[in-house]
Amino acid sequence: MPLTLTTPPVSEPVPLLETKSFLRVTNSEQDDVITAMTKAARIYTEQLSGLQLMPATWTYTDHAFGRQRNQDFRLIYLDVYPINSITAFTYRDVNNTVQSLTASDYILKSSPRPYVYPSYPNRRWPSLVDDNYFYEDSLSITLDCGYADADSVPEELKLAIKLITKFWYENRSEITVVGKAATDKGPGDQFVPAPFSAREIIMSYSNSPNPA
């Protein structure tokens, strides 16, 4: 997948105190564990839904202009939602010089699956460097993504994060949170899944034509 998270969120949609209240934890002994599990639950929710819950920057890179729909019309699919804006759009021209496109050169469609395509009337992307397959960044698009703040994140998704965190926390003797992932250390070392109720909430947003 050509999308890379270049600037991660600086805060979480569900703060520590809210998670602790949901878990009925009154002491601070497990704060680090709960914080790590809540973050992992948010990332799990984002990966399953395709949503970016908090403000973040993603960069799309590729060696070609998207998928060809007809001779002169190519769609570039951007598999993250919501996209607030494109902050940079560059490509390597036939002389291998980095050029920039402006907002008037393309149209961004944000739902149901975000994509960008050339503006009318030309409906053509510019030509890339001939040996573009040697450059993973022949095309680079910087995306400002995510809901505006924690208050803007749907309450159902916050509940899903809390349900997942609760499930992992109550089974923490078998779970170790490492970096961005929660992994099962029980028999077979299999990943501990989210509870069904949480997955149902997340998938309802993933399948929605417009999750906003």
CSV table of C-alpha atoms in Angstrom, one decimal:
chain,number,residue,atom,x,y,z
A,1,MET,CA,0.0,0.0,0.0
A,2,PRO,CA,1.5,3.4,-1.0
A,3,LEU,CA,0.2,5.3,2.0
A,4,THR,CA,2.6,6.1,4.9
A,5,LEU,CA,1.7,7.8,8.2
A,6,THR,CA,4.2,10.7,8.3
A,7,THR,CA,2.8,12.7,11.2
A,8,PRO,CA,0.9,10.6,13.8
A,9,PRO,CA,-1.8,12.0,16.1
A,10,VAL,CA,-0.6,13.9,19.1
A,11,SER,CA,-3.7,12.9,21.3
A,12,GLU,CA,-6.2,10.2,21.6
A,13,PRO,CA,-10.0,10.4,21.0
A,14,VAL,CA,-10.6,8.6,24.4
A,15,PRO,CA,-8.5,10.2,27.2
A,16,LEU,CA,-7.0,8.1,30.0
A,17,LEU,CA,-9.5,9.2,32.7
A,18,GLU,CA,-12.5,8.3,30.5
A,19,THR,CA,-11.0,4.9,29.8
A,20,LYS,CA,-10.2,4.3,33.5
A,21,SER,CA,-13.8,5.2,34.4
A,22,PHE,CA,-15.1,2.7,31.8
A,23,LEU,CA,-12.8,0.1,33.3
A,24,ARG,CA,-13.7,1.1,36.9
A,25,VAL,CA,-10.0,1.5,37.7
A,26,THR,CA,-9.4,4.1,40.5
A,27,ASN,CA,-5.7,3.8,41.1
A,28,SER,CA,-2.8,4.9,38.8
A,29,GLU,CA,-0.7,1.7,39.0
A,30,GLN,CA,-1.8,0.5,35.5
A,31,ASP,CA,-1.9,3.9,33.8
A,32,ASP,CA,0.9,3.1,31.4
A,33,VAL,CA,-0.7,-0.2,30.4
A,34,ILE,CA,-4.2,1.3,30.0
A,35,THR,CA,-2.7,4.2,27.9
A,36,ALA,CA,-0.8,1.8,25.6
A,37,MET,CA,-3.9,-0.5,25.2
A,38,THR,CA,-6.2,2.5,24.4
A,39,LYS,CA,-3.7,3.7,21.8
A,40,ALA,CA,-3.5,0.1,20.3
A,41,ALA,CA,-7.3,-0.1,20.3
A,42,ARG,CA,-7.6,3.2,18.4
A,43,ILE,CA,-5.1,2.0,15.8
A,44,TYR,CA,-6.9,-1.3,15.5
A,45,THR,CA,-10.2,0.6,15.0
A,46,GLU,CA,-8.5,2.8,12.3
A,47,GLN,CA,-7.0,-0.2,10.5
A,48,LEU,CA,-10.3,-2.1,10.5
A,49,SER,CA,-12.4,0.9,9.4
A,50,GLY,CA,-10.1,2.8,7.1
A,51,LEU,CA,-10.8,5.9,9.1
A,52,GLN,CA,-8.3,8.3,10.6
A,53,LEU,CA,-9.8,9.3,13.9
A,54,MET,CA,-7.6,12.1,15.0
A,55,PRO,CA,-5.7,14.8,13.0
A,56,ALA,CA,-2.7,13.2,11.2
A,57,THR,CA,-0.7,13.5,8.0
A,58,TRP,CA,-0.5,10.7,5.5
A,59,THR,CA,1.7,10.6,2.4
A,60,TYR,CA,0.8,8.7,-0.8
A,61,THR,CA,3.7,7.7,-3.0
A,62,ASP,CA,3.7,5.8,-6.3
A,63,HIS,CA,5.6,5.4,-9.5
A,64,ALA,CA,2.6,6.1,-11.7
A,65,PHE,CA,-0.6,8.1,-11.8
A,66,GLY,CA,-3.2,5.8,-10.4
A,67,ARG,CA,-5.3,3.3,-12.2
A,68,GLN,CA,-6.2,3.8,-15.9
A,69,ARG,CA,-9.9,4.2,-16.5
A,70,ASN,CA,-9.6,5.1,-20.1
A,71,GLN,CA,-6.8,6.4,-22.3
A,72,ASP,CA,-6.4,9.8,-20.7
A,73,PHE,CA,-8.2,9.4,-17.3
A,74,ARG,CA,-6.6,7.9,-14.3
A,75,LEU,CA,-8.0,7.7,-10.8
A,76,ILE,CA,-5.7,7.8,-7.8
A,77,TYR,CA,-7.3,6.0,-4.9
A,78,LEU,CA,-6.5,7.3,-1.4
A,79,ASP,CA,-7.5,4.7,1.1
A,80,VAL,CA,-7.9,6.8,4.2
A,81,TYR,CA,-10.9,8.9,5.4
A,82,PRO,CA,-11.7,11.7,6.2
A,83,ILE,CA,-9.3,13.7,4.0
A,84,ASN,CA,-9.5,17.4,4.8
A,85,SER,CA,-7.2,18.6,2.2
A,86,ILE,CA,-4.2,17.9,-0.1
A,87,THR,CA,-1.3,20.0,1.2
A,88,ALA,CA,1.3,19.0,-1.4
A,89,PHE,CA,1.1,17.2,-4.8
A,90,THR,CA,4.4,16.6,-6.5
A,91,TYR,CA,5.7,14.5,-9.4
A,92,ARG,CA,8.9,13.9,-11.4
A,93,ASP,CA,8.6,15.2,-14.9
A,94,VAL,CA,10.2,13.8,-18.1
A,95,ASN,CA,13.4,15.6,-17.1
A,96,ASN,CA,13.4,14.0,-13.7
A,97,THR,CA,12.6,17.4,-12.1
A,98,VAL,CA,10.2,17.6,-9.2
A,99,GLN,CA,7.2,19.6,-10.2
A,100,SER,CA,4.1,20.7,-8.1
A,101,LEU,CA,0.4,20.5,-9.0
A,102,THR,CA,-2.0,23.1,-7.6
A,103,ALA,CA,-5.5,22.7,-6.5
A,104,SER,CA,-6.8,23.8,-9.9
A,105,ASP,CA,-5.1,20.8,-11.5
A,106,TYR,CA,-7.1,18.1,-9.8
A,107,ILE,CA,-10.4,17.3,-8.1
A,108,LEU,CA,-10.6,15.4,-4.8
A,109,LYS,CA,-13.6,13.2,-4.2
A,110,SER,CA,-13.7,12.3,-0.5
A,111,SER,CA,-16.4,9.6,-0.4
A,112,PRO,CA,-17.4,6.8,-0.5
A,113,ARG,CA,-13.8,5.9,-1.3
A,114,PRO,CA,-11.5,8.9,-1.6
A,115,TYR,CA,-9.8,9.5,-4.9
A,116,VAL,CA,-8.3,12.3,-7.0
A,117,TYR,CA,-8.5,12.8,-10.7
A,118,PRO,CA,-7.3,15.4,-13.3
A,119,SER,CA,-9.4,18.6,-13.6
A,120,TYR,CA,-11.5,19.3,-16.6
A,121,PRO,CA,-11.2,20.1,-19.4
A,122,ASN,CA,-7.8,18.3,-20.0
A,123,ARG,CA,-8.5,15.3,-17.9
A,124,ARG,CA,-4.9,14.3,-18.2
A,125,TRP,CA,-2.1,13.9,-15.8
A,126,PRO,CA,1.3,15.3,-16.8
A,127,SER,CA,3.9,12.9,-18.1
A,128,LEU,CA,6.3,11.3,-15.7
A,129,VAL,CA,10.0,10.6,-16.0
A,130,ASP,CA,10.5,7.7,-18.4
A,131,ASP,CA,12.3,5.5,-15.9
A,132,ASN,CA,9.6,6.3,-13.2
A,133,TYR,CA,9.6,2.7,-12.0
A,134,PHE,CA,13.0,3.3,-10.4
A,135,TYR,CA,11.5,6.1,-8.3
A,136,GLU,CA,8.9,5.2,-5.6
A,137,ASP,CA,8.3,8.9,-5.2
A,138,SER,CA,7.7,9.7,-8.8
A,139,LEU,CA,4.3,10.8,-7.5
A,140,SER,CA,3.8,12.1,-3.9
A,141,ILE,CA,0.6,13.4,-2.3
A,142,THR,CA,0.6,14.8,1.2
A,143,LEU,CA,-2.8,14.5,2.9
A,144,ASP,CA,-4.2,16.3,5.9
A,145,CYS,CA,-6.6,13.7,7.4
A,146,GLY,CA,-8.7,12.9,10.4
A,147,TYR,CA,-11.6,14.3,12.4
A,148,ALA,CA,-11.0,17.8,13.7
A,149,ASP,CA,-10.7,16.8,17.4
A,150,ALA,CA,-11.8,14.2,19.9
A,151,ASP,CA,-15.3,15.8,20.2
A,152,SER,CA,-15.8,15.3,16.5
A,153,VAL,CA,-15.1,11.5,16.6
A,154,PRO,CA,-18.4,9.6,16.6
A,155,GLU,CA,-19.4,8.4,20.0
A,156,GLU,CA,-19.9,4.9,18.7
A,157,LEU,CA,-16.3,4.6,17.6
A,158,LYS,CA,-15.1,5.9,21.0
A,159,LEU,CA,-17.3,3.2,22.6
A,160,ALA,CA,-15.6,0.6,20.3
A,161,ILE,CA,-12.2,1.7,21.5
A,162,LYS,CA,-13.3,1.4,25.1
A,163,LEU,CA,-14.8,-2.0,24.5
A,164,ILE,CA,-11.6,-3.3,22.9
A,165,THR,CA,-9.5,-1.8,25.7
A,166,LYS,CA,-11.7,-3.4,28.3
A,167,PHE,CA,-11.5,-6.8,26.6
A,168,TRP,CA,-7.7,-6.6,26.4
A,169,TYR,CA,-7.3,-5.2,29.9
A,170,GLU,CA,-9.4,-8.0,31.4
A,171,ASN,CA,-7.3,-10.5,29.6
A,172,ARG,CA,-4.0,-8.7,30.2
A,173,SER,CA,-2.4,-11.8,31.7
A,174,GLU,CA,-2.3,-13.2,28.2
A,175,ILE,CA,-1.8,-9.9,26.3
A,176,THR,CA,1.3,-7.8,25.9
A,177,VAL,CA,1.1,-4.4,24.2
A,178,VAL,CA,4.2,-3.9,22.1
A,179,GLY,CA,4.6,-0.5,20.3
A,180,LYS,CA,1.4,-0.1,18.2
A,181,ALA,CA,0.0,-3.6,18.5
A,182,ALA,CA,-1.5,-5.8,21.2
A,183,THR,CA,-0.4,-9.4,20.8
A,184,ASP,CA,-1.7,-12.6,22.4
A,185,LYS,CA,0.9,-14.5,24.5
A,186,GLY,CA,-1.5,-17.4,25.1
A,187,PRO,CA,-1.6,-20.8,23.4
A,188,GLY,CA,-0.4,-20.6,19.8
A,189,ASP,CA,0.6,-17.0,20.2
A,190,GLN,CA,-2.5,-15.9,18.2
A,191,PHE,CA,-3.7,-12.3,18.1
A,192,VAL,CA,-6.5,-11.6,20.7
A,193,PRO,CA,-9.4,-10.3,18.6
A,194,ALA,CA,-11.6,-7.5,19.5
A,195,PRO,CA,-15.0,-8.4,21.0
A,196,PHE,CA,-17.7,-9.0,18.5
A,197,SER,CA,-19.8,-5.9,19.6
A,198,ALA,CA,-16.8,-3.6,19.0
A,199,ARG,CA,-16.1,-5.1,15.5
A,200,GLU,CA,-19.8,-4.7,14.6
A,201,ILE,CA,-19.6,-1.0,15.5
A,202,ILE,CA,-16.4,-0.5,13.5
A,203,MET,CA,-17.5,-2.3,10.4
A,204,SER,CA,-20.8,-0.3,10.3
A,205,TYR,CA,-18.6,2.8,9.8
A,206,SER,CA,-16.3,1.0,7.4
A,207,ASN,CA,-19.2,0.0,5.2
A,208,SER,CA,-21.0,3.3,5.3
A,209,PRO,CA,-21.0,5.3,2.1
A,210,ASN,CA,-20.1,8.4,4.1
A,211,PRO,CA,-18.6,7.7,7.6
A,212,ALA,CA,-18.6,11.4,8.5
